[in-house]
Structure formats: C-alpha cells, structure tokens
Amino acid sequence: MSSSMNNEIAVLGVGMHPWGKWGRNFVEYGVKAARDALEDSGVRWQDVGFVSGAATMRCGYPGYVAGATFAQALGWQGAEVNTSYAACASGSQALAAARAKILSGACDVALVVGADTTPKGFLAPQKGERPDDPDWVRFRLGITNPTYFALYARRRMALYGDTQDDFAQVKVKNAEHGFRNENARYRKKFSAEEVSASNMVADPLRLMDICATSDGGAALVVSSLEFARKIGRADAVKVAAVSTVTPTYASSVIEMPDIATDSAAVVAAHSFRAALPVKAYEEAGIGPADVDVAEVYDLSTALELDWMEDLQLCERGQAAQLVRAGDTRVGGRLPINPSGGLACFGEAVPAQAIAQVCELTWQLRGDAGARQVAGARVGITANQGLFGHGSSVILKR
Amino acid sequence: MSEETNAAAGKKHRQPALEGWFTLDNEKPHLIGNQCADCGTFYFPRARNFCKNPACNGDHFEDVQLSRTGKVWSFTNAAYQPPAPYVAADPFVPFTIAAVELEKEKMIVLGQVVAGVNPSDLEAGMDMELVLDTLFEDEAAEHITWKWKPL
C-alpha cells in the first residue's frame, strides 16, 4: 500500500441532526444532516454524483436501501446510489465507497449519509430459535453487550491496575466535553461520585460507564482534491486514510457475539482492535506521534482506554495514567473524544462513524467552538462493527 | 438417574439447552468441539464445513472433548435481566459470568458461573472447572448448560 497524496479526498461539508430519543423517522434525521452538509459545502444537491448511504436494520426496507432512500427524500436528481452495511462501522464503509468512486474518477462529489431510529433498552437479537446463530446463543446464555465491555474492563484492572475510579474519570471528562456540544444527547456534567453511585450493570461497569442507544443522523460532502481546488476550497480538511480491515485469524480477544475466541493452538494470536489503525497510519504516511486529537468508540468508559492503546497513542497499559494527568481533556496534551463521545451521544449505529468524521472536520478547521482542540492538524477515528468490521479514518489539514 | 426414577421423584426431564454442545456426564462433563484434520485448529462451537485458518484448505473435522479446566481470563456479572431468548426466573436472580482460557486449545470460552459465586470471589488466573447446571426450567423440562466453577 503506497502512501500518497493521490489517495486523498476533500471534506467540503459536514452536518448532523442532534442525537436524542426523538422517535421520528430516520429519514428525517438523515435529510436534515445532508442538507446541513450541503449548505456547509457550498455544493448544490444537483451537482452530487454519488449518494453513499449507511444502512439501518431497524427501520424496515427504506433502511436497507438507505442510499436510495436519502436520495429520494432529497429529490431524485439522477445520481448513482450505494448502501453499505457493516454494523457500527457502516458509516466508514459508506465513506470508503464514496472515496473509491471519487479516486477512480467516476464522480467529483459524493454525499455520505447515515441515520437511525433506535428502540429502547438492550439491543436484542432477531426472534425465533436459532442455535446456529452465535448472536442467538449468547443471548440464550444471558450474555449481553455490556458483558463483553465488562470483561475487557475487568481485564484492564487485572493487567494494569486500572480502577473503577479511572473509568469514572473518563465519563466525567466526556460529559464535560459533551456539555459544550449542541449535537450531543446528554449535556450534563457529572462528578465521579455520581458515576459510582449509578446502578451496577455488569461488574465493574455501572450504568454511567455504558453508552445508550440514540436516534441521530450525520452526513459528509466529499470530493476530489481537484474539484475542491476548482471551487476555491483547496484548504479543505482531507481524508488521508480509511481503514476497513477485517480481523486476522486467530483473533485472540473474545468479541461480540461469540461465545469463544478462535483457537491460537496452531496459528499465531492477533488483536483485531490493534490491527485497525495500522493500515490507516500506513495509508496516510503518518504515525501516532502526529495525532493531535482522536474520536474513539467508547461503548464503555474502559473501552476508551483500550482504544487509546490500540491507536498507539500511548504504551499498552498506560492509558489510565493519561486520564489521571488530565492529558485527554480538551486543553490537555492529547484530547480524546472532544465531541463527548458515545458517553454523551449514545449510539446511532449507521451515523456514528460519520459523526466522528464530522467532529474531527470541525476540530481541524478550528470551528469546534468551546470544545476546540487548539491547533489540531491531524485527527484519527476508531470504531468497530460486529462480525469483523474495522473502521479507522485519518483526517488532516 | 433414569427417566423412571426422575418421574418417580417428581423431577423434570433434563435436556441440554444447546444440543450437542457438551457431553451429558454429570461428574466430568466436557464441551464438545472439533479439530481440523489437516491443521489441528480447535473449534468451539464445532466447525461444520471449512477450516477458518486462512492457510488451510481443510474440510474434515474430528470431534474432540475440550479441556474441562482452565484459568479465568476475566469475569463479570449480569446485574440486569438479559432480553429474550434468555429465559429468566421470576424474580430475576443476577448471575456471574467468566471468560476462561483453555491452555491446550489456546481459546477463551464464556459461560455462566455456578450460583453462589460472586465477582468478588473471582480473580484473573484462578483455576476453574466445567460443570453442568440448570440454565432455566419450563413446564416440559429442566434445560441444562455448562457453567464454570472455581476449583
């Protein structure tokens, strides 16, 4: 994989519908986000050649064909469409599809959109008796998503001496960031005492350590660098890398929805999360030391710490020390989740990876207002979708 | 215990909650996995058609009983009632869950931990053994599964 300017595309515009539990049709959120992104870009909707949608599986047929659904709602204008599904990584796959189209010369400008309307409570599997489906099996045995987050968290406590208070500090930090973000669903500051007083869900994680599910929508207008120059936007933020790698066998960490890991008896063990950014760094031709800000998938407070290490932003086992030192706050040495992260947004699956790119675009432009990371020039996202979908995007000025 | 004695004692028929996933030996049960005949990679649950080792084209597997002891990799509990298809007792009773590392198979297997063991009783590296226990009961039967128990 060669790293070169030829792989880059421009982010001309970004837009979001605020996250919440609005209970309205997902199309409404997607179209609002798309219109905002178009306005932000200065590009007319009629000039978009490709609409790349991230699918939702919870909103019926329109959700399965999200690209076409958004294109129709914006007003059919003859663009080509595509829909990507990769669980939580769907948004990055939709961006990757748009980038491929642009880099191949098949279109100048693409619109990437993801939106979701979510049910209440635990995410549950499809109905019916399906013992061949690992997702059915693990729920039958009482193993929910928080089970996995808690196993990782407890493992950190055993290996590195992390404490429940370290995890609470991640929530306190993200709540402070999200308090300043008008697109966040939860805009309230919390103390560590409040976090540790919330109900235990999956020991050692409490309610406030675990992210909720939300409604929301996010969109990007992306183009070739040549098109950006032509419209006077040569200074636009650029997508320098998109990594959508799968794991390498044998995957040594227990992953949702599996009941067991691969066996590393005859082949070497690999960590999926750690492999994700490696391709992104290679493609962008930069290293972890160049990163100024990161948006990572904090499904739990403790998972944010795992991601920091998987992105090589610190040594393995050192992430909690950065949190204790205040390094990961806006204003600190290496701010993590300046948007407030999933802690303040809750997960709107197909929109989430796109929302990470929106936040970094604002940060790199210097448009992030009260949560601005001073002088940010390079940002990285990390996210992982069920069934082996990796997602890591690098943006730079 | 035979079906007749079970019936005489007013006990329900015991049946595996997952058919073919573990031996029905009450004393020393094992998880039933399989192993690729070509490269030797272990699988649990059993691989059906093709070996998943990218360097192997194997498509024949031999059933194997997995190690019935291992060490705690990590652990947690379910403090809230999981959604269906989990079948909860009324009222719901929280349970402990362990991820146990099998040394020979180099594999981590999840399972509930037997009742009475709390997260505070466990630590990483502890020796655990596999036992059979009730997952849930309905009118027809007692549905059994594997659970982990501290050695």
XYZ file of C-alpha atoms in Angstrom:
548
model
C 0.000 0.000 0.000
C 1.635 3.228 -1.068
C 1.032 6.371 0.869
C 0.494 9.277 -1.426
C -1.494 12.431 -1.976
C -3.312 10.526 -4.694
C -5.308 8.689 -2.057
C -6.734 11.847 -0.527
C -10.182 13.349 -0.916
C -11.556 16.619 0.448
C -14.280 17.043 3.058
C -16.219 20.017 1.707
C -19.079 19.958 4.170
C -20.377 18.233 7.293
C -23.759 18.182 9.008
C -25.571 16.470 11.855
C -29.053 16.108 13.259
C -28.788 16.320 17.061
C -28.723 12.940 18.842
C -31.653 12.110 21.113
C -34.571 9.779 21.577
C -36.808 11.704 19.209
C -38.799 8.676 17.991
C -39.237 10.096 14.492
C -38.473 8.505 11.121
C -34.741 8.050 10.498
C -35.047 9.644 7.050
C -35.844 12.981 8.682
C -32.548 12.934 10.605
C -30.559 11.908 7.535
C -32.048 14.577 5.297
C -31.533 17.310 7.890
C -27.880 16.264 8.258
C -27.458 16.046 4.457
C -28.946 19.500 3.862
C -26.669 20.972 6.524
C -23.635 19.266 4.960
C -24.593 20.528 1.503
C -25.048 24.060 2.803
C -21.726 23.834 4.625
C -20.028 22.667 1.398
C -21.490 25.267 -0.926
C -22.211 22.462 -3.420
C -25.681 22.241 -4.978
C -27.528 18.964 -4.379
C -27.990 18.650 -8.144
C -24.188 18.522 -8.544
C -23.737 15.477 -6.290
C -22.896 12.458 -8.461
C -22.980 9.685 -5.872
C -25.029 9.125 -2.706
C -23.465 6.662 -0.294
C -25.831 5.629 2.487
C -25.094 3.693 5.676
C -27.896 1.200 6.237
C -30.040 0.722 9.317
C -31.509 -2.707 10.041
C -34.193 -1.418 12.393
C -36.299 0.773 10.140
C -37.659 -1.609 7.522
C -36.932 -1.684 3.801
C -36.113 2.049 3.481
C -33.294 1.409 5.959
C -31.846 -1.483 3.917
C -31.602 0.808 0.885
C -30.612 3.931 2.810
C -28.618 5.494 -0.062
C -31.642 5.496 -2.348
C -33.984 6.476 0.493
C -31.974 9.627 1.253
C -31.566 10.437 -2.460
C -35.307 10.200 -3.000
C -36.074 12.282 0.084
C -33.655 14.991 -1.080
C -35.342 14.865 -4.504
C -34.286 12.382 -7.200
C -31.737 14.089 -9.443
C -30.213 11.113 -11.247
C -27.188 10.486 -9.010
C -25.844 6.955 -8.584
C -26.512 5.400 -5.180
C -24.952 2.796 -2.919
C -25.802 1.398 0.516
C -23.267 -0.074 2.938
C -23.877 -2.192 5.991
C -21.105 -3.047 8.428
C -22.840 -2.745 11.807
C -21.237 0.101 13.815
C -18.662 0.577 11.050
C -21.294 1.189 8.347
C -20.517 4.896 8.130
C -16.845 4.287 7.343
C -17.758 1.722 4.716
C -20.084 4.296 3.138
C -17.224 6.826 3.189
C -14.862 4.212 1.714
C -17.328 3.574 -1.133
C -17.549 7.302 -1.860
C -13.771 7.658 -1.762
C -13.291 4.747 -4.189
C -15.785 6.301 -6.595
C -14.032 9.670 -6.425
C -10.469 8.311 -6.659
C -11.424 6.164 -9.666
C -12.592 9.332 -11.407
C -16.185 8.112 -11.655
C -17.542 11.148 -9.804
C -16.383 14.518 -8.480
C -18.653 14.961 -5.478
C -20.343 12.425 -3.206
C -22.741 12.680 -0.297
C -22.296 10.217 2.605
C -25.268 9.863 4.980
C -26.181 7.670 7.945
C -29.163 7.936 10.307
C -31.016 5.719 12.742
C -34.063 5.450 14.963
C -33.427 3.031 17.830
C -35.668 1.029 20.156
C -35.386 1.302 23.956
C -33.250 -0.890 26.219
C -30.771 -3.678 25.435
C -30.181 -4.447 21.778
C -31.776 -7.903 21.340
C -31.349 -10.467 18.557
C -33.899 -11.410 15.928
C -36.773 -13.673 17.031
C -37.012 -17.442 16.650
C -34.984 -20.466 17.838
C -31.675 -20.179 16.018
C -28.939 -22.204 17.773
C -26.700 -21.899 14.677
C -26.546 -18.114 15.157
C -23.897 -17.085 17.714
C -25.897 -13.946 18.467
C -28.902 -16.078 19.494
C -26.756 -18.470 21.522
C -25.079 -15.819 23.633
C -28.363 -14.088 24.498
C -29.841 -17.521 25.381
C -26.981 -17.907 27.873
C -27.596 -14.397 29.259
C -24.585 -12.719 27.665
C -25.407 -9.157 26.577
C -23.244 -6.435 25.007
C -22.271 -4.990 28.416
C -20.929 -8.454 29.346
C -18.150 -8.071 26.782
C -17.392 -4.445 27.763
C -17.148 -5.560 31.384
C -14.826 -8.471 30.578
C -12.437 -6.051 28.838
C -12.696 -3.580 31.731
C -12.019 -6.226 34.381
C -9.086 -7.485 32.307
C -7.565 -3.980 32.388
C -7.955 -3.925 36.163
C -6.148 -7.271 36.419
C -3.328 -6.466 33.977
C -2.685 -2.758 34.512
C -4.187 -1.910 37.873
C -6.893 0.361 36.417
C -9.629 1.188 38.912
C -13.349 1.871 38.702
C -12.486 5.470 39.550
C -10.277 5.673 36.434
C -13.262 4.567 34.382
C -15.483 7.118 36.139
C -12.964 9.849 35.270
C -13.411 9.016 31.569
C -17.139 9.634 31.952
C -16.544 12.865 33.861
C -14.196 14.064 31.106
C -16.517 13.103 28.236
C -19.513 14.657 29.995
C -17.569 17.894 30.269
C -16.834 17.784 26.531
C -20.397 16.892 25.538
C -21.752 19.683 27.739
C -20.318 22.045 25.136
C -21.718 20.195 22.109
C -25.164 21.164 20.830
C -25.448 17.892 18.871
C -24.946 15.721 21.972
C -27.934 13.973 23.563
C -26.681 14.177 27.162
C -25.450 17.649 28.022
C -24.913 17.420 31.734
C -21.719 17.434 33.787
C -21.211 14.591 36.247
C -18.928 14.050 39.208
C -17.055 10.794 39.803
C -19.273 10.304 42.856
C -22.388 10.425 40.671
C -20.911 7.857 38.295
C -20.021 5.493 41.134
C -23.499 5.906 42.631
C -25.210 4.726 39.440
C -26.518 1.159 39.259
C -24.167 -1.723 38.554
C -24.955 -3.250 35.145
C -22.065 -5.620 34.510
C -19.434 -5.578 37.240
C -17.224 -3.434 37.229
C -19.247 -1.229 34.879
C -22.151 0.899 36.042
C -24.988 2.453 34.107
C -22.984 5.622 33.551
C -19.976 3.685 32.245
C -22.008 2.239 29.366
C -23.354 4.072 26.342
C -27.041 4.246 25.468
C -28.632 3.855 22.038
C -29.883 7.013 20.340
C -31.555 8.473 17.295
C -29.367 10.708 15.152
C -28.053 11.493 11.698
C -24.744 12.635 10.199
C -23.587 13.499 6.691
C -20.489 14.473 4.722
C -19.995 16.082 1.324
C -16.686 14.810 -0.082
C -14.938 15.493 -3.386
C -11.768 15.058 -5.382
C -8.941 17.444 -4.484
C -9.174 18.845 -7.996
C -12.855 19.706 -7.544
C -12.060 21.310 -4.185
C -9.392 23.477 -5.796
C -11.750 24.409 -8.625
C -14.334 25.809 -6.187
C -11.707 27.617 -4.126
C -11.584 25.047 -1.304
C -8.001 23.840 -1.674
C -7.667 24.364 2.092
C -10.455 21.874 2.923
C -9.837 19.158 5.526
C -8.718 15.953 3.787
C -9.436 12.298 4.348
C -5.910 10.863 4.385
C -6.840 7.241 5.149
C -9.793 4.924 5.604
C -9.080 1.528 7.129
C -11.919 -1.002 6.975
C -9.857 -4.129 7.644
C -11.199 -7.426 8.971
C -9.507 -9.360 11.784
C -6.630 -11.771 11.169
C -7.122 -15.367 12.287
C -6.648 -16.298 15.110
C -8.463 -13.456 16.821
C -7.400 -13.731 20.441
C -9.848 -11.416 22.195
C -13.399 -12.519 22.892
C -15.635 -10.473 20.590
C -19.362 -9.876 20.410
C -21.346 -12.002 19.654
C -19.046 -15.016 20.040
C -19.112 -17.484 22.907
C -15.444 -18.423 22.377
C -12.361 -16.962 20.705
C -10.549 -18.531 17.794
C -8.029 -21.142 18.821
C -4.420 -19.986 18.668
C -3.144 -23.538 19.145
C -1.614 -23.818 15.666
C -1.596 -20.230 14.332
C -0.440 -17.002 15.961
C -2.897 -14.925 18.000
C -3.826 -11.472 16.677
C -5.631 -8.500 18.192
C -8.234 -7.011 15.855
C -8.500 -3.613 17.534
C -4.731 -3.147 17.480
C -4.556 -4.023 13.764
C -7.186 -1.477 12.720
C -5.169 1.749 12.799
C -2.006 0.141 11.425
C -3.379 0.201 7.883
C -4.692 3.745 8.406
C -1.302 5.050 9.549
C 0.417 3.319 6.624
C -2.030 4.715 4.116
C -1.749 8.263 5.481
C 2.029 8.050 5.731
C 1.978 9.324 9.307
C 2.443 7.834 12.756
C 0.719 8.007 16.140
C 3.052 10.819 17.238
C 1.486 13.054 14.562
C -2.026 12.729 16.013
C -3.445 15.828 17.749
C -6.937 14.574 18.541
C -8.910 11.307 18.395
C -12.546 10.248 18.337
C -12.805 6.665 19.584
C -15.712 4.289 20.094
C -16.339 4.495 23.844
C -19.089 1.889 24.102
C -17.869 1.855 27.686
C -15.601 4.184 29.632
C -12.953 1.462 29.942
C -13.048 0.749 26.209
C -11.893 4.318 25.530
C -8.674 3.384 27.337
C -8.256 0.233 25.218
C -8.681 2.281 22.043
C -6.044 4.823 23.085
C -3.565 1.972 23.369
C -4.760 0.231 20.202
C -4.236 3.516 18.318
C -0.703 3.537 19.806
C -1.345 6.953 21.368
C 0.362 5.602 24.494
C 2.103 2.447 25.654
C -0.049 -0.588 26.417
C -1.352 -0.246 29.970
C -0.630 3.490 30.259
C -3.967 4.986 29.157
C -5.364 5.430 32.668
C -2.279 7.434 33.612
C -3.004 9.893 30.784
C -6.562 10.263 32.074
C -5.328 10.818 35.641
C -2.918 13.500 34.369
C -5.739 15.283 32.504
C -3.974 14.736 29.164
C -7.124 13.512 27.405
C -9.248 16.577 28.174
C -9.706 19.422 25.717
C -6.810 21.650 26.767
C -4.668 18.616 27.612
C -1.795 17.119 25.637
C -3.899 14.642 23.614
C -7.652 15.251 23.765
C -9.794 12.136 23.264
C -13.454 12.400 22.256
C -13.755 16.197 22.293
C -17.315 15.692 20.970
C -18.239 13.992 24.243
C -18.107 10.582 22.560
C -20.714 7.882 22.853
C -20.935 8.757 26.552
C -22.795 11.935 25.576
C -24.276 10.853 22.259
C -25.387 7.252 22.707
C -25.007 5.013 19.718
C -26.907 5.706 16.485
C -25.254 2.839 14.633
C -25.089 3.893 10.941
C -24.481 7.555 11.803
C -21.770 7.109 14.411
C -18.635 6.634 12.310
C -19.759 9.571 10.142
C -20.332 11.715 13.232
C -16.734 11.004 14.295
C -15.555 12.433 10.942
C -17.852 15.479 11.358
C -16.316 16.248 14.745
C -12.735 15.928 13.517
C -13.535 18.104 10.497
C -14.813 20.861 12.793
C -11.770 20.407 15.019
C -9.274 20.604 12.140
C -10.991 23.657 10.665
C -10.932 25.395 14.043
C -14.745 25.532 14.083
C -15.358 23.472 17.239
C -16.184 26.447 19.446
C -15.961 25.872 23.194
C -14.568 22.353 22.743
C -11.858 23.354 20.224
C -8.561 21.479 20.433
C -6.035 24.262 19.868
C -4.003 23.922 16.684
C -5.321 20.471 15.736
C -3.971 19.405 12.330
C -4.284 15.596 12.360
C -7.121 13.519 13.783
C -7.925 9.826 13.837
C -11.140 7.897 14.456
C -11.567 4.325 15.658
C -14.661 2.215 15.619
C -15.516 -1.450 15.341
C -18.614 -3.162 13.979
C -19.992 -6.556 14.928
C -18.796 -9.546 12.881
C -15.346 -8.225 11.995
C -15.844 -4.707 10.669
C -13.000 -2.360 11.429
C -13.081 1.364 10.906
C -10.380 3.950 11.326
C -10.289 7.244 9.434
C -7.439 9.765 9.432
C -8.175 13.408 8.662
C -5.637 16.149 8.206
C -5.405 19.794 7.329
C -30.582 -41.225 37.099
C -33.063 -42.958 34.780
C -36.196 -41.368 33.355
C -38.346 -43.599 35.606
C -36.635 -42.514 38.816
C -36.798 -38.916 37.678
C -40.525 -39.234 37.112
C -40.995 -41.044 40.431
C -39.126 -38.276 42.252
C -41.305 -35.690 40.547
C -38.257 -34.376 38.727
C -38.413 -32.895 35.301
C -36.756 -34.340 32.270
C -33.265 -32.877 31.881
C -32.295 -31.805 28.401
C -29.381 -29.800 27.009
C -30.242 -26.170 26.297
C -27.913 -26.475 23.286
C -27.956 -29.897 21.647
C -24.524 -31.395 21.016
C -22.504 -28.609 22.627
C -21.372 -30.620 25.690
C -21.274 -34.192 26.999
C -24.061 -35.158 29.396
C -21.691 -36.541 32.004
C -22.771 -35.150 35.366
C -19.436 -35.918 37.024
C -16.905 -34.760 34.454
C -18.632 -33.000 31.576
C -16.721 -31.638 28.587
C -17.548 -29.102 25.919
C -17.677 -30.808 22.530
C -15.530 -29.030 19.981
C -13.786 -30.281 16.914
C -10.396 -30.126 15.330
C -9.352 -29.676 11.715
C -7.918 -32.980 10.420
C -5.377 -31.044 8.325
C -4.008 -28.251 10.531
C -5.210 -29.223 14.003
C -7.002 -25.967 14.815
C -9.671 -26.374 17.506
C -13.221 -25.105 17.167
C -15.949 -24.380 19.683
C -18.726 -24.416 18.727
C -17.853 -27.095 16.182
C -16.806 -26.047 12.684
C -19.126 -27.529 10.088
C -17.698 -27.262 6.612
C -14.449 -25.447 6.151
C -11.412 -24.649 8.274
C -11.135 -20.940 9.132
C -7.349 -20.915 9.284
C -6.543 -18.799 6.180
C -3.536 -21.008 5.410
C -5.565 -24.240 5.489
C -7.987 -25.736 2.977
C -9.201 -28.412 5.392
C -12.797 -29.590 5.284
C -12.663 -32.621 7.569
C -13.080 -32.336 11.305
C -12.874 -34.724 14.206
C -14.950 -34.191 17.324
C -12.873 -33.579 20.442
C -13.704 -33.057 24.075
C -12.201 -29.728 25.133
C -10.196 -29.370 28.336
C -12.631 -29.189 31.221
C -10.428 -26.930 33.316
C -8.860 -23.569 32.589
C -7.882 -20.233 34.081
C -10.007 -17.120 34.487
C -9.166 -14.562 31.765
C -11.788 -12.142 33.002
C -15.195 -12.089 34.683
C -18.306 -10.025 35.249
C -21.962 -10.453 36.149
C -25.422 -9.788 34.764
C -26.997 -7.432 37.279
C -29.934 -6.677 34.974
C -32.195 -9.274 33.367
C -30.985 -10.026 29.812
C -33.550 -9.856 26.983
C -35.083 -12.918 25.267
C -34.126 -15.528 24.191
C -32.704 -15.597 27.750
C -35.350 -17.225 29.941
C -35.328 -15.582 33.367
C -36.639 -16.879 36.662
C -39.235 -14.659 38.334
C -37.884 -12.731 40.144
C -34.653 -12.439 38.157
C -31.552 -13.561 40.019
C -28.256 -11.894 38.960
C -25.539 -14.322 37.903
C -21.783 -14.252 37.440
C -20.074 -14.818 34.067
C -16.492 -15.927 33.442
C -14.224 -15.990 30.383
C -11.961 -18.993 30.900
C -8.755 -19.638 28.980
C -8.092 -23.249 27.965
C -4.354 -23.840 27.849
C -4.145 -26.684 25.361
C -6.680 -25.242 22.936
C -5.441 -21.635 23.412
C -9.020 -20.475 23.373
C -11.220 -18.446 25.716
C -14.712 -19.789 26.417
C -17.511 -17.809 28.079
C -20.026 -19.280 30.453
C -22.134 -18.535 33.471
C -20.543 -19.261 36.833
C -22.430 -21.517 39.271
C -24.831 -19.829 41.689
C -23.319 -18.532 44.921
C -20.072 -17.318 43.334
C -19.881 -13.524 43.061
C -17.443 -11.396 41.054
C -15.741 -10.540 44.348
C -14.899 -14.242 44.757
C -13.015 -14.398 41.444
C -9.727 -13.131 40.115
C -7.804 -13.431 36.854
C -5.717 -16.594 36.709
C -7.935 -18.627 39.049
C -8.466 -22.316 38.184
C -11.972 -23.192 37.057
C -13.698 -26.393 36.047
C -16.660 -27.144 33.827
C -19.879 -28.425 35.413
C -23.436 -28.953 34.207
C -26.206 -26.896 35.764
C -29.692 -25.578 35.102
C -29.949 -22.703 32.612
C -33.745 -22.463 33.006
C -36.811 -24.588 33.669
C -40.090 -24.618 31.847
C -43.136 -26.875 32.158
C -41.607 -29.541 29.956
C -38.064 -29.803 31.176
C -35.028 -28.595 33.034
C -32.736 -27.127 30.392
C -29.102 -27.617 31.276
C -25.936 -25.871 30.173
C -22.255 -25.754 31.050
C -21.125 -23.429 33.802
C -17.760 -22.577 35.291
C -16.999 -23.379 38.910
C -13.907 -22.397 40.934
C -11.663 -25.402 41.613
